[in-house]
Short mmCIF file of C-alpha atoms in Angstrom, two decimals:
data_model
loop_
_atom_site.label_atom_id
_atom_site.label_comp_id
_atom_site.label_asym_id
_atom_site.label_seq_id
_atom_site.Cartn_x
_atom_site.Cartn_y
_atom_site.Cartn_z
CA MET A 1059 8.25 -11.35 -14.94
CA ASN A 1060 11.01 -11.99 -12.05
CA LEU A 1061 12.99 -9.06 -11.02
CA ASP A 1062 16.52 -8.86 -10.92
CA ARG A 1063 18.31 -9.34 -7.59
CA LYS A 1064 20.20 -6.38 -7.39
CA LEU A 1065 16.87 -4.10 -7.89
CA VAL A 1066 15.77 -5.33 -5.74
CA GLY A 1067 18.26 -5.08 -2.89
CA LEU A 1068 18.04 -1.84 -3.64
CA LEU A 1069 14.01 -1.09 -3.86
CA ARG A 1070 14.53 -2.64 0.06
CA ARG A 1071 15.80 0.28 1.18
CA MET A 1072 12.88 2.67 -0.80
CA LYS A 1073 9.66 3.53 1.76
CA VAL A 1074 7.01 3.92 -0.59
CA VAL A 1075 4.18 5.17 2.20
CA PRO A 1076 6.31 7.89 4.60
CA GLU A 1077 6.34 6.82 8.36
CA LYS A 1078 5.19 10.23 9.28
CA VAL A 1079 1.95 9.14 7.84
CA ARG A 1080 1.67 5.81 9.21
CA GLN A 1081 2.42 7.47 12.76
CA ARG A 1082 -0.06 10.09 12.57
CA ARG A 1083 -3.21 7.11 10.74
CA SER A 1084 -2.04 5.03 14.13
CA SER A 1085 -2.08 8.41 16.74
CA GLY A 1086 -5.80 7.93 17.19
CA PRO A 1087 -6.66 5.21 19.71
CA GLY A 1088 -3.85 5.30 21.71
CA ALA A 1089 -1.16 3.21 23.27
CA HIS A 1090 -2.19 0.64 25.16
CA LEU A 1091 -1.77 -3.45 26.30
CA SER A 1092 -1.82 -5.72 23.86
CA LYS A 1093 -4.38 -8.50 24.56
CA GLY A 1094 -2.62 -11.03 22.23
CA LEU A 1095 0.90 -9.58 22.02
CA GLY A 1096 0.83 -10.42 18.80
CA GLN A 1097 2.15 -8.75 15.00
CA SER A 1098 -0.71 -6.66 15.09
CA MET A 1099 0.47 -4.64 17.78
CA ASP A 1100 3.99 -1.89 17.16
CA PHE A 1101 5.73 -1.30 20.35
CA SER A 1102 5.26 2.08 21.50
CA GLU A 1103 6.15 3.60 25.09
CA TYR A 1104 6.63 2.28 28.87
CA ARG A 1105 4.69 3.41 31.84
CA PRO A 1106 5.18 1.91 35.66
CA TYR A 1107 3.72 -1.24 36.19
CA GLN A 1108 0.52 -1.24 37.33
CA PRO A 1109 -1.41 -3.91 39.66
CA GLY A 1110 -3.60 -5.68 36.85
CA ASP A 1111 -1.48 -5.39 33.89
CA ASP A 1112 -0.32 -8.40 31.81
CA LEU A 1113 2.45 -10.25 33.15
CA ARG A 1114 3.76 -10.55 29.85
CA ALA A 1115 3.78 -6.95 28.91
CA LEU A 1116 6.70 -6.70 31.72
CA ASP A 1117 10.58 -5.39 30.74
CA TRP A 1118 12.85 -8.07 32.64
CA LYS A 1119 14.94 -6.12 31.40
CA VAL A 1120 14.82 -3.19 32.38
CA TYR A 1121 13.82 -4.11 35.40
CA GLY A 1122 17.04 -5.66 35.52
CA ARG A 1123 18.77 -2.51 35.16
CA THR A 1124 16.90 -0.27 37.39
CA ASP A 1125 15.31 -2.57 39.87
CA ARG A 1126 11.45 -1.71 38.94
CA LEU A 1127 9.12 -3.09 36.80
CA TYR A 1128 8.14 -1.54 33.51
CA THR A 1129 4.71 -2.90 31.42
CA LYS A 1130 5.34 -2.15 26.90
CA LEU A 1131 3.45 -0.28 26.20
CA TYR A 1132 1.81 -0.89 22.35
CA VAL A 1133 0.04 1.05 18.85
CA PRO A 1134 -1.97 -1.31 16.56
CA GLU A 1135 -0.01 -0.91 13.65
CA GLN A 1136 -1.46 0.67 10.85
CA GLU A 1137 -1.93 -1.19 7.46
CA GLU A 1138 -1.93 0.80 5.00
CA THR A 1139 -2.65 -0.17 0.62
CA VAL A 1140 -1.58 1.38 -2.76
CA CYS A 1141 -3.32 1.34 -5.66
CA PHE A 1142 -1.62 1.02 -8.56
CA LEU A 1143 -4.17 2.81 -11.00
CA LEU A 1144 -2.86 1.62 -14.87
CA ASP A 1145 -3.18 3.47 -18.46
CA THR A 1146 -3.65 -0.34 -20.76
CA SER A 1147 -4.22 2.27 -23.81
CA LEU A 1148 -2.09 1.10 -27.24
CA SER A 1149 0.39 3.74 -26.87
CA MET A 1150 1.77 1.93 -23.62
CA THR A 1151 2.52 -0.89 -25.01
CA GLU A 1152 6.36 -0.18 -26.06
CA LYS A 1153 6.46 0.96 -22.38
CA TRP A 1154 4.43 -1.82 -20.94
CA GLU A 1155 8.05 -3.50 -20.03
CA ALA A 1156 9.63 -1.09 -18.36
CA MET A 1157 6.06 -0.24 -16.36
CA THR A 1158 5.87 -3.67 -15.65
CA THR A 1159 9.28 -3.42 -13.92
CA VAL A 1160 8.19 -0.23 -11.87
CA VAL A 1161 4.90 -1.59 -10.65
CA LEU A 1162 6.50 -4.61 -9.81
CA GLY A 1163 9.58 -3.22 -8.07
CA LEU A 1164 7.54 -1.05 -6.32
CA ALA A 1165 5.39 -3.84 -5.37
CA ASN A 1166 7.80 -5.00 -4.05
CA VAL A 1167 8.80 -2.67 -1.60
CA VAL A 1168 5.21 -2.07 -0.20
CA LEU A 1169 4.75 -5.69 0.11
CA GLY A 1170 8.21 -5.45 2.64
CA GLN A 1171 6.47 -3.17 4.82
CA GLY A 1172 3.45 -5.17 5.28
CA ASP A 1173 0.57 -3.20 3.63
CA ARG A 1174 -1.08 -4.40 0.64
CA VAL A 1175 -0.94 -3.93 -2.89
CA ALA A 1176 -4.07 -3.52 -5.31
CA VAL A 1177 -3.60 -2.99 -9.37
CA LEU A 1178 -6.05 -1.72 -11.48
CA PRO A 1179 -5.93 -0.86 -15.15
CA LEU A 1180 -7.86 2.45 -15.85
CA GLU A 1181 -11.22 1.81 -18.58
CA ASN A 1182 -14.05 3.84 -18.76
CA THR A 1183 -16.90 1.39 -18.49
CA GLU A 1184 -17.66 -0.28 -14.34
CA LEU A 1185 -18.13 -3.65 -16.07
CA ALA A 1186 -14.97 -4.72 -15.83
CA ASP A 1187 -15.11 -5.48 -12.37
CA SER A 1188 -12.86 -8.58 -12.40
CA ARG A 1189 -10.38 -7.67 -13.77
CA GLY A 1190 -7.50 -5.81 -11.63
CA VAL A 1191 -5.18 -7.54 -8.80
CA ALA A 1192 -7.57 -6.85 -5.23
CA ALA A 1193 -5.52 -5.31 -2.16
CA SER A 1194 -3.22 -8.21 -0.84
CA ARG A 1195 0.01 -8.47 1.01
CA GLY A 1196 2.48 -11.18 0.89
CA ARG A 1197 4.24 -13.24 -1.90
CA SER A 1198 1.06 -14.79 -3.01
CA ALA A 1199 0.69 -10.84 -3.86
CA LEU A 1200 3.39 -10.39 -6.20
CA SER A 1201 2.15 -13.58 -7.75
CA GLN A 1202 -0.80 -12.27 -8.61
CA ILE A 1203 0.43 -9.06 -9.90
CA SER A 1204 2.82 -10.70 -11.99
CA ARG A 1205 0.23 -12.82 -13.56
CA PHE A 1206 -2.43 -10.40 -14.26
CA LEU A 1207 0.69 -7.69 -15.97
CA ASP A 1208 1.87 -10.93 -17.60
CA ALA A 1209 -1.71 -11.36 -19.69
CA THR A 1210 -2.40 -7.62 -20.22
CA GLN A 1211 -2.55 -6.64 -23.56
CA PRO A 1212 -2.64 -2.63 -23.94
CA SER A 1213 -4.98 -2.08 -26.61
CA GLY A 1214 -6.97 1.04 -28.18
CA LEU A 1215 -7.93 4.29 -26.14
CA THR A 1216 -9.22 5.59 -22.62
CA PRO A 1217 -10.38 8.72 -22.54
CA LEU A 1218 -8.55 9.16 -19.08
CA THR A 1219 -10.85 11.79 -17.42
CA GLU A 1220 -13.74 9.33 -17.29
CA ALA A 1221 -11.41 6.53 -16.00
CA PHE A 1222 -9.98 8.71 -13.01
CA GLU A 1223 -13.77 8.61 -12.57
CA VAL A 1224 -14.25 5.00 -12.83
CA ALA A 1225 -11.76 4.49 -10.57
CA ALA A 1226 -12.52 6.42 -7.78
CA ARG A 1227 -16.26 4.65 -7.72
CA LYS A 1228 -14.38 1.61 -7.36
CA LEU A 1229 -11.69 1.99 -4.69
CA LYS A 1230 -14.27 1.54 -1.85
CA ARG A 1231 -11.66 2.19 0.56
CA ARG A 1232 -8.79 6.00 1.52
CA CYS A 1233 -5.27 4.40 -0.08
CA HIS A 1234 -2.49 6.07 -1.77
CA VAL A 1235 -2.95 6.15 -4.96
CA VAL A 1236 0.27 5.64 -8.11
CA ILE A 1237 -0.82 6.69 -11.38
CA LEU A 1238 0.75 5.18 -14.53
CA SER A 1239 0.17 6.74 -17.84
CA ASP A 1240 2.10 8.35 -20.28
CA PHE A 1241 -1.15 11.16 -20.87
CA LEU A 1242 -1.14 11.83 -24.74
CA ARG A 1243 -4.50 11.27 -24.59
CA PRO A 1244 -5.01 15.51 -25.19
CA ASP A 1245 -7.59 15.84 -21.56
CA ALA A 1246 -5.00 14.58 -19.70
CA GLY A 1247 -7.42 13.16 -17.76
CA LEU A 1248 -6.54 15.95 -15.08
CA PRO A 1249 -10.12 16.98 -14.01
CA GLY A 1250 -10.66 12.90 -13.21
CA LEU A 1251 -8.30 12.88 -10.69
CA SER A 1252 -10.22 15.74 -8.27
CA GLN A 1253 -12.86 12.48 -8.02
CA LEU A 1254 -9.91 10.38 -5.83
CA ARG A 1255 -9.08 13.85 -4.30
CA TYR A 1256 -12.25 14.36 -3.27
CA ARG A 1257 -12.25 10.79 -1.99
CA ARG A 1258 -9.38 11.59 0.03
CA HIS A 1259 -7.02 8.92 -2.17
CA ARG A 1260 -2.88 10.09 -1.53
CA LEU A 1261 -2.13 10.83 -5.37
#
């Protein structure tokens, strides 16, 4: 499934992972000189040049304006993971196309922020570990997600409480969790959400 270009343009204005969350997560190590000065570093601040600083970190434009040497400091870019938990029960059949559009749209936003995306179907068994899309980034990730959604057919009944508990055990690293379900089951799965919160996932 391909997204409408106009929709993609609108989605690019969104942010799935709030900037304040990213800043809070990346504040631990503090600003420092980057040895590689690669894409994995974000500019943080300036400090007066000190003997031994990497000359590549000097900002010559600032020097031209102030006649003083300043070194650019960087902080590690904080990469986040957003995991979509999908209800694949039979009741989602008529809603599947709409849900696919939502997942691909939000995944496009997340990947555009430089973060990772994962997709996990909600199941009450831990045997189907191969199903879903592992956390990944880039254009290939969106293609994998699209193929997975196209190949998945809603069927059966899924006890959401057990499914959320299984998902909590499968998600090894803390991530942002987006749940897509009609929540039509009587149990609504709410007790199982506590397991996701216990493992410090953001819902």
